[in-house]
Amino acid sequence: MPLARRHGLLEPLYVACVSIGGIFAQIIPEQNASLSFHVASGGNDNYFLRDSLTSAQLLLTSADSSSVARRLVVALPAGNTGALAYFLPKDNSGNAASLSVSLVNGTLKSTTTDYFNVGVQADLHLSGNATLGVTIVGAVRAMRDYVEGDGTMHEIFNYTLAEHNETSLRLHRRWINTTSPESSQYRGADLYLSIPAGSPARLAVVPAEGGTSKPPSVDILVPAGGEGGTVRVKVVTNETSLPGLDTERLFMPENTNASLALQGVLKGLASGENEAAKQVSFLTYKDKFTAGGWRFLTYFGRDSLIALRLLMPVLTPEAIEAALGAVIERTNATGALCHEETIGDYASFVNIQNGRSDLGNTPYYDYKMIDTDLLLLPALSHYFLELPQGANRAREFLAQNATLQNGTYAEILDRTIVYNLERAKPFAQDPHFSHLLSLRPGEPVGNWRDSNEGLGFGVYPFDVNVALVPASLRATAALFRAGVLDSTSGYDAGEIEDVARVWEDKAPGMFEVRVGREEAEKRLRNFVKQANLSEALLLEDGTGGSGRDGEDVSFYALALKADGSPVEVLNSDMGFGLVYGASVSRAFLEHVVDALRPYPRGLLTDVGMVVANPAYDSNTTNIDVLDRAAYHGTVIWSFQQGLMAGGLARQLDLCNSSSVTPAPEWCADAGFVQALRDAQTRLWAAIRGAPDQLYSEVWSYAFDGETGRFGVADLAALSPSGTESDAIQLWSYGSLALADPTKSNGTDGEL
């Protein structure tokens, strides 16, 4: 593949952590209970395996897909390594039915080859003759670049054609920073195709002109008129395999002395009888959690911390501290927290791009996000001060010496505390929008919405400034008051609480959007027309108006632009305030109630809660920017539903909690409490509308004009950039720790 584009540079390297030691990558000889399961999602069949040798995900295009090309993805957490290959019908018929590629049952298993290579192999049945299309071997991140980058990839990731004949083929990817196989530092990855005994298939390999570094022509041929043939695929690497957390080490046992609600959700988790528990286990390891498969089988700080906060009530201390330790270990010298860890061959590429080829494949740590830094202290506070698992464990945990840098966890954490407080103080001293936390200079991303478009081209995100900054400060102060932390910086709990109070009092109003009733109706009708919906949807909430009792519409902006004006997009990010907020106002909760109404007036569809709704936006270009084909548009993210559901349960529980005195003033208003419960009921009805999608990353909707109902749509099929959803996504499993309040014996769902 020629050089098609230069990959964008990442942030400068702030922390250089140790790379994998030893002559060869070592296989850690720890026996774990095997995992083996299947997930169908987004037009793909996903097969997962973990044993004492390796962990792997294998993806195949589903048999009923309309795609002519049949895609194979193999992804290994070891070095975030894998292979991507497309199988095309050799007859070029353009008919999706002319070629099917399916996994032969029971053939996915771990395997080893020379040079300590470890990976997986599987037998694939092909219904007819096929041509091997675009193929990538090595870094999963390079595979992502191709799939999500208009079919382009840097030529540095090209493979080499190795030995081949009519029954076997090896495509080799030698790592950027390695030498010959005779070297003690030899590392790489391989994709093998071979014909197993008894298969009538044969390989026809023609090397490309210009050398073995150019893609060869590879055909897989089966007898005419027969039943097809079988080819064996093997993907291996000598990157280090990681020891996983099996379900018994990950989840609390069912006999835990806990509430009825918690006992209910624990059923089948530790034993692995719950399939979702196995899926979480696949993503979690002794030294870190990974974000999702296949695209994100590596460390992401934000994903780890949000997933941890949602799942913490059902996790063991070992699992909780593994996640917390991974975050602290990757803190940089300023106290900022790592967003994404780049490892393996792709780390070499990034280091070269940054002018640091001398670093080889030393992991690269990205610190561009502004929200990740604010999630750690609330997680620590929840664990050590609120959950039984964390009782009497703080001292030992914080006294640990880090392995990726010098210092104890407590010493490293102190940097983050000071870093967060220093960022918050300017606004506390002068509460002007310009002192809110903005995206870093030159960066198009900074919070979970991950793009300029996702924030409606705003630069001051709502979730960061209204929810996470004060939450982080409150959690820090609580840990100080409890004696868990003892800052060496000279700050005290009272001073930190004073700063938090200004943020809580002043920041929300800066994001307030108010639209007159008549103008709101006009914008809604225009939106319905442009989004190809039906005006009948505007009557479904039964009010006949656009606000509470016919009032003007008001909601919180998605973000503020550089000039302080709001991005007038109704959004789901209030869930952060509900989960993390220490002092949530009645006005905030009223906005929550208003948002949890049927779409397009609110956020709720028959198949889930959309995360953005530009129906009220005076900037009508956002209707296209944030449509149902956009990654962060009018689409449903499972973790956002978990935040909203868990947060509502948390707030309602404050009215009955003996640990909170006095209860919030709004608890005395029975009518308002009922409005919150009604909103909670509507939310859970939407969540239950797409049970098969619950643990996937993101999905879109399809609207049926005849029935007036919404159904699930595959985002990858709609997205012009090919952005797809991961079949399993760590933070999407937050609902495992939630009790449906409509089925939980009268509880609010809070565990």
XYZ file of C-alpha atoms in Angstrom, residues 106-376:
271
model
C -14.747 -25.346 17.783
C -11.665 -24.330 15.802
C -10.771 -21.036 17.496
C -7.896 -21.787 19.870
C -4.542 -20.459 21.025
C -1.368 -21.427 19.210
C 2.389 -20.872 19.298
C 5.144 -20.637 16.678
C 8.861 -19.847 16.595
C 10.439 -16.846 18.353
C 7.970 -17.055 21.246
C 5.121 -16.091 18.947
C 1.717 -16.635 20.515
C -1.744 -16.027 19.143
C -4.797 -17.805 17.808
C -5.816 -19.945 14.904
C -9.197 -20.756 13.415
C -10.601 -22.626 10.439
C -12.766 -20.609 8.058
C -15.175 -22.162 5.590
C -15.413 -20.404 2.218
C -18.392 -21.143 -0.001
C -16.573 -20.294 -3.225
C -13.419 -18.961 -4.815
C -12.045 -15.868 -3.089
C -9.374 -13.258 -3.587
C -7.482 -11.835 -0.653
C -8.109 -8.098 -0.656
C -6.565 -5.392 1.510
C -4.625 -7.023 4.323
C -2.891 -5.419 7.298
C -0.692 -7.298 9.760
C 0.608 -5.824 13.014
C -0.739 -2.852 14.940
C -4.464 -2.759 15.642
C -4.174 1.022 15.631
C -2.974 0.864 12.013
C -5.991 -1.310 11.237
C -8.215 1.359 12.810
C -6.505 4.025 10.710
C -7.428 2.123 7.571
C -11.027 1.342 8.511
C -11.805 4.820 9.858
C -9.476 6.847 7.616
C -10.970 6.559 4.132
C -9.087 3.357 3.384
C -5.601 4.746 3.826
C -2.623 3.681 5.913
C 1.019 4.690 6.270
C 3.288 2.514 4.141
C 5.580 1.919 7.105
C 3.073 -0.747 8.209
C 3.303 -2.784 5.005
C 3.914 -6.500 5.470
C 6.387 -8.722 3.646
C 5.493 -11.827 1.673
C 7.383 -14.731 3.255
C 7.323 -18.435 2.375
C 4.369 -19.643 0.310
C 3.087 -22.528 -1.794
C -0.300 -23.925 -2.768
C -1.087 -25.076 0.779
C 0.465 -22.381 2.959
C 1.252 -18.683 3.034
C 2.964 -16.449 5.560
C 2.660 -12.661 5.624
C 5.207 -11.167 7.982
C 5.240 -7.785 9.669
C 8.589 -6.994 11.218
C 8.357 -4.311 13.893
C 9.782 -0.898 13.053
C 12.324 -1.064 15.860
C 13.655 -4.557 15.407
C 16.298 -6.311 13.389
C 16.710 -9.713 11.803
C 15.336 -12.975 13.254
C 18.838 -13.771 14.431
C 18.758 -10.777 16.784
C 17.857 -11.141 20.448
C 15.493 -8.183 20.024
C 13.500 -9.664 17.153
C 9.795 -8.785 17.317
C 6.954 -8.865 14.861
C 3.639 -10.419 13.880
C 2.542 -12.951 11.306
C -0.588 -13.895 9.425
C -0.599 -17.473 8.160
C -3.050 -18.991 5.700
C -2.884 -22.756 5.306
C -5.030 -25.596 4.039
C -5.935 -28.092 6.760
C -6.004 -31.809 6.067
C -9.118 -32.909 4.224
C -9.911 -29.527 2.711
C -10.086 -29.407 -1.109
C -9.096 -25.726 -1.146
C -5.828 -24.539 -2.649
C -3.866 -21.282 -2.603
C -2.681 -19.493 -5.741
C -0.026 -16.939 -4.793
C 1.602 -14.598 -7.308
C 4.254 -12.251 -5.877
C 3.946 -8.628 -6.913
C 6.421 -7.011 -9.232
C 8.839 -4.909 -7.275
C 9.583 -7.233 -4.402
C 8.092 -9.007 -1.427
C 7.152 -5.758 0.320
C 4.372 -5.224 -2.231
C 1.015 -6.995 -1.738
C 0.925 -10.279 -3.660
C -2.052 -11.652 -5.547
C -3.601 -14.392 -3.405
C -6.550 -16.521 -4.477
C -8.234 -19.229 -2.441
C -9.624 -21.778 -4.857
C -12.206 -24.471 -4.182
C -13.547 -27.191 -6.530
C -16.322 -26.043 -8.847
C -19.779 -27.248 -7.940
C -18.695 -28.478 -4.549
C -19.417 -27.388 -1.022
C -16.571 -24.927 -0.779
C -13.394 -25.390 1.207
C -11.663 -24.605 4.461
C -8.647 -22.405 5.094
C -6.829 -22.113 8.403
C -5.963 -18.624 9.634
C -3.292 -18.058 12.249
C -2.300 -14.676 13.754
C 0.644 -14.568 16.163
C 2.987 -12.073 17.799
C 5.802 -12.179 20.330
C 4.481 -9.232 22.286
C 3.786 -9.993 25.950
C 0.473 -11.667 26.781
C -1.249 -10.221 29.842
C -2.707 -12.157 32.793
C -6.446 -11.551 32.998
C -8.914 -11.255 35.834
C -11.356 -14.139 35.740
C -14.902 -13.562 36.900
C -14.271 -14.864 40.427
C -11.463 -12.366 40.951
C -13.372 -9.591 39.232
C -16.835 -9.678 40.834
C -18.018 -9.863 44.432
C -19.482 -13.260 45.447
C -23.235 -13.722 45.570
C -23.241 -14.385 49.310
C -22.005 -10.841 49.992
C -23.756 -9.254 52.959
C -25.542 -6.573 50.974
C -28.886 -5.034 50.116
C -31.493 -7.034 48.264
C -30.870 -4.932 45.177
C -27.135 -5.649 45.240
C -27.678 -9.347 45.903
C -29.918 -9.420 42.863
C -27.437 -7.906 40.462
C -24.559 -10.059 41.766
C -26.323 -13.231 40.680
C -24.236 -15.098 38.124
C -21.401 -12.547 37.937
C -18.599 -14.156 39.937
C -19.548 -17.631 38.719
C -19.456 -16.521 35.100
C -22.963 -17.836 34.491
C -23.887 -14.345 33.330
C -22.532 -13.964 29.787
C -21.964 -10.264 30.340
C -19.627 -11.085 33.236
C -17.428 -13.074 30.849
C -17.334 -10.137 28.477
C -16.172 -7.751 31.213
C -13.579 -10.305 32.276
C -12.158 -10.396 28.749
C -11.499 -6.649 28.948
C -9.879 -6.634 32.406
C -6.346 -7.592 33.396
C -4.209 -7.607 36.526
C -2.334 -4.469 35.504
C -4.963 -2.484 33.588
C -8.441 -2.443 32.096
C -8.882 -2.208 28.325
C -11.605 -0.136 26.705
C -13.314 -2.323 24.107
C -13.018 -4.797 21.299
C -11.878 -4.864 18.617
C -10.841 -1.231 18.181
C -9.698 -0.314 21.684
C -8.045 -3.351 23.275
C -5.613 -1.155 25.163
C -5.594 1.210 28.130
C -7.840 4.297 28.078
C -7.935 6.302 31.298
C -11.350 7.891 30.872
C -13.004 4.617 29.925
C -11.387 2.819 32.851
C -12.462 5.426 35.402
C -16.049 5.829 34.207
C -16.510 2.070 33.945
C -14.982 1.679 37.390
C -17.315 4.263 38.927
C -20.374 2.541 37.499
C -19.276 -1.030 38.236
C -17.535 -0.443 41.572
C -20.379 -1.695 43.825
C -20.060 -5.192 42.318
C -16.257 -5.391 41.914
C -13.714 -6.963 44.242
C -10.994 -4.884 45.901
C -8.435 -6.598 43.669
C -10.215 -5.458 40.515
C -10.886 -1.938 41.788
C -7.294 -1.421 42.851
C -5.982 -2.829 39.566
C -7.908 -0.147 37.705
C -6.996 2.657 40.114
C -3.336 1.640 40.134
C -3.167 1.617 36.333
C -4.406 5.207 36.251
C -2.001 6.452 38.910
C 0.953 4.642 37.326
C 0.489 6.611 34.080
C 0.314 10.074 35.679
C 2.726 12.564 34.116
C 5.096 14.969 35.839
C 2.498 17.755 36.008
C -0.193 15.539 37.562
C -2.244 15.064 34.382
C -3.685 11.604 33.747
C -3.127 9.499 30.659
C -5.973 9.268 28.189
C -4.610 6.561 25.882
C -1.635 4.244 26.024
C -0.011 3.396 22.703
C 2.101 0.248 22.797
C 3.794 -2.223 20.488
C 4.738 -1.367 16.925
C 2.481 1.672 16.765
C 4.373 3.241 19.689
C 7.497 3.126 17.544
C 5.631 4.915 14.761
C 4.344 7.654 17.061
C 7.769 8.139 18.617
C 9.265 8.544 15.134
C 6.562 11.057 14.218
C 7.450 13.010 17.338
C 11.137 13.066 16.458
C 12.051 10.559 19.169
C 13.025 7.454 17.245
C 15.568 6.833 19.996
C 12.688 5.754 22.252
C 12.005 2.719 20.073
C 8.728 1.103 21.080
C 8.640 2.684 24.534
C 4.935 3.185 25.265
C 3.561 6.586 24.333
C 1.132 8.237 26.737
C -1.383 10.786 25.493
C -2.463 13.586 27.867
C -4.583 15.745 25.573
C -7.949 15.236 27.311
C -9.185 17.612 30.025
C -11.776 15.350 31.642
C -9.727 12.276 32.578
C -7.770 14.210 35.224
C -11.026 14.974 37.063
C -12.332 11.406 37.352
C -9.734 9.817 39.623
